[in-house]
Amino acid sequence: MIGAPGPHPAAGSPAVTRLKLTGFRNYSALDLTLDARPVALFGPNGAGKTNLVEAVSFLGPGRGVRAAGADAVRMKTADGPTPVWAVYAEAMTRDGAVSLATGSDPSDPARRRTRLDGAAATQGELARLVPMVWLTPREDRLWAGPRADRLKFLDRLVLAGAPDHAAAATAYDKAQRERQRLLDRMEDGVRVDPAWLDALEAEMAQHGVALAAARLDALARLQAEIDARPDNAFPKADLALDGVVEARLAQGMKAGEAEDWFAASLQSARRRDGAAGRALTGPHRTELAARHRSKDQPAADCATGEQKALVLGLALAQAGAVRRSLGAAPVLIFDEACAHLDAARREGLAEAILALEAQAWLTGVEASLFAAFGAGAQHYRIEAGTAREAG
Ligand SMILES: Nc1ncnc2c1ncn2[C@@H]1O[C@H](COP(=O)(O)OP(=O)(O)OP(=O)(O)O)[C@@H](O)[C@H]1O
Ligand SMILES: [Mg+2]
């Protein structure tokens, strides 16, 4: 057994201390009181482990680990769906104890609304108060899968240390969609005021450069953290960003110049992007590349277990980098992260999480997967939408 028993609020990392679910997925009612230690959830397939960590992921920015809509999480029973669902939590954050509530919007059940201490919460506030890093079985295919998934993963890592990243990404996407709507109209032969396009491209340039700069900054910290870590259960990765704006900033171009350059390149690509139906270059197309250092191989060429260990190592390193820069580690959600790890790696994972003093939420089918945490974690047996504390 490793790790000291008992809560460890010393690091001041955010932690959920109470979690109440009502009519959420397969939980009709659940009420857990927790401390700051990691939470290990074990139980059979279909018990509700992922549902529970999904509820936790709803406390941070974004759409949660399954990117589910508000209607999907509403409990469905033989008598039909429950009319309302809610996730209520109390959490320790950098601003002290807060309450977070998220649930179906009474005026529109397809929407979810989130309140922080009773007032409407923005994505940026959630990102600042409850930074999160999560891994799900989906990330097992991160290196071999589509580029867009890697970029999303990267942006989530960045967001854990830079809450403003959410607003920049939203603003960039909005300007990009509006520009595309205008370009589509031009394709259809409708006359569009070029000043309108200029304004949208200036927006894209401003927010796109902010996105790229935040990614570069986060990547540099992440790489430094990886390099500084002792060689443990997780292989070291060499990371690189391949993006048009990132490349210019990396070469030393000033932010203002990069904005001008990107706005001009968007302007000259209007016809091309109109014909393609989307913007073909920009920070929304950036690629995150990783190499397995000791094997000197691209991550995508590594064995399945090695690829998984690389992603896990990245998530842990990012948690370490955030803790180093902000003094608090993000909440970690590792759904089925132990599934393919051998005993030594499981021990390495427990050791790394306990050293971070982060509240990590882990799931797995067997209690034994979390034995290495000992009293350093809170263990719960999940069964048919219920949770029972296990010793
Ligand atoms: N909206 C919903 N209403 C009721 N039940 C739901 C809803 N959505 C999902 N479920 C059910 O919740 C159950 C538990 O799902 P969950 O994915 O949390 O299981 P799990 O414990 O993570 O299992 P595994 O070990 O297979 O990953 C499933 O049987 C699923 O059908
Ligand atoms: Mg699951």
XYZ file of C-alpha atoms and ligand atoms in Angstrom, residues 49-50 66 335-336 363, ligand 2:
7
model
C -19.646 3.766 -13.162
C -19.285 5.809 -16.329
C -19.773 11.531 -23.454
C -12.723 6.049 -16.949
C -11.377 2.518 -17.285
C -13.490 3.356 -12.684
Mg -18.173 2.348 -18.199
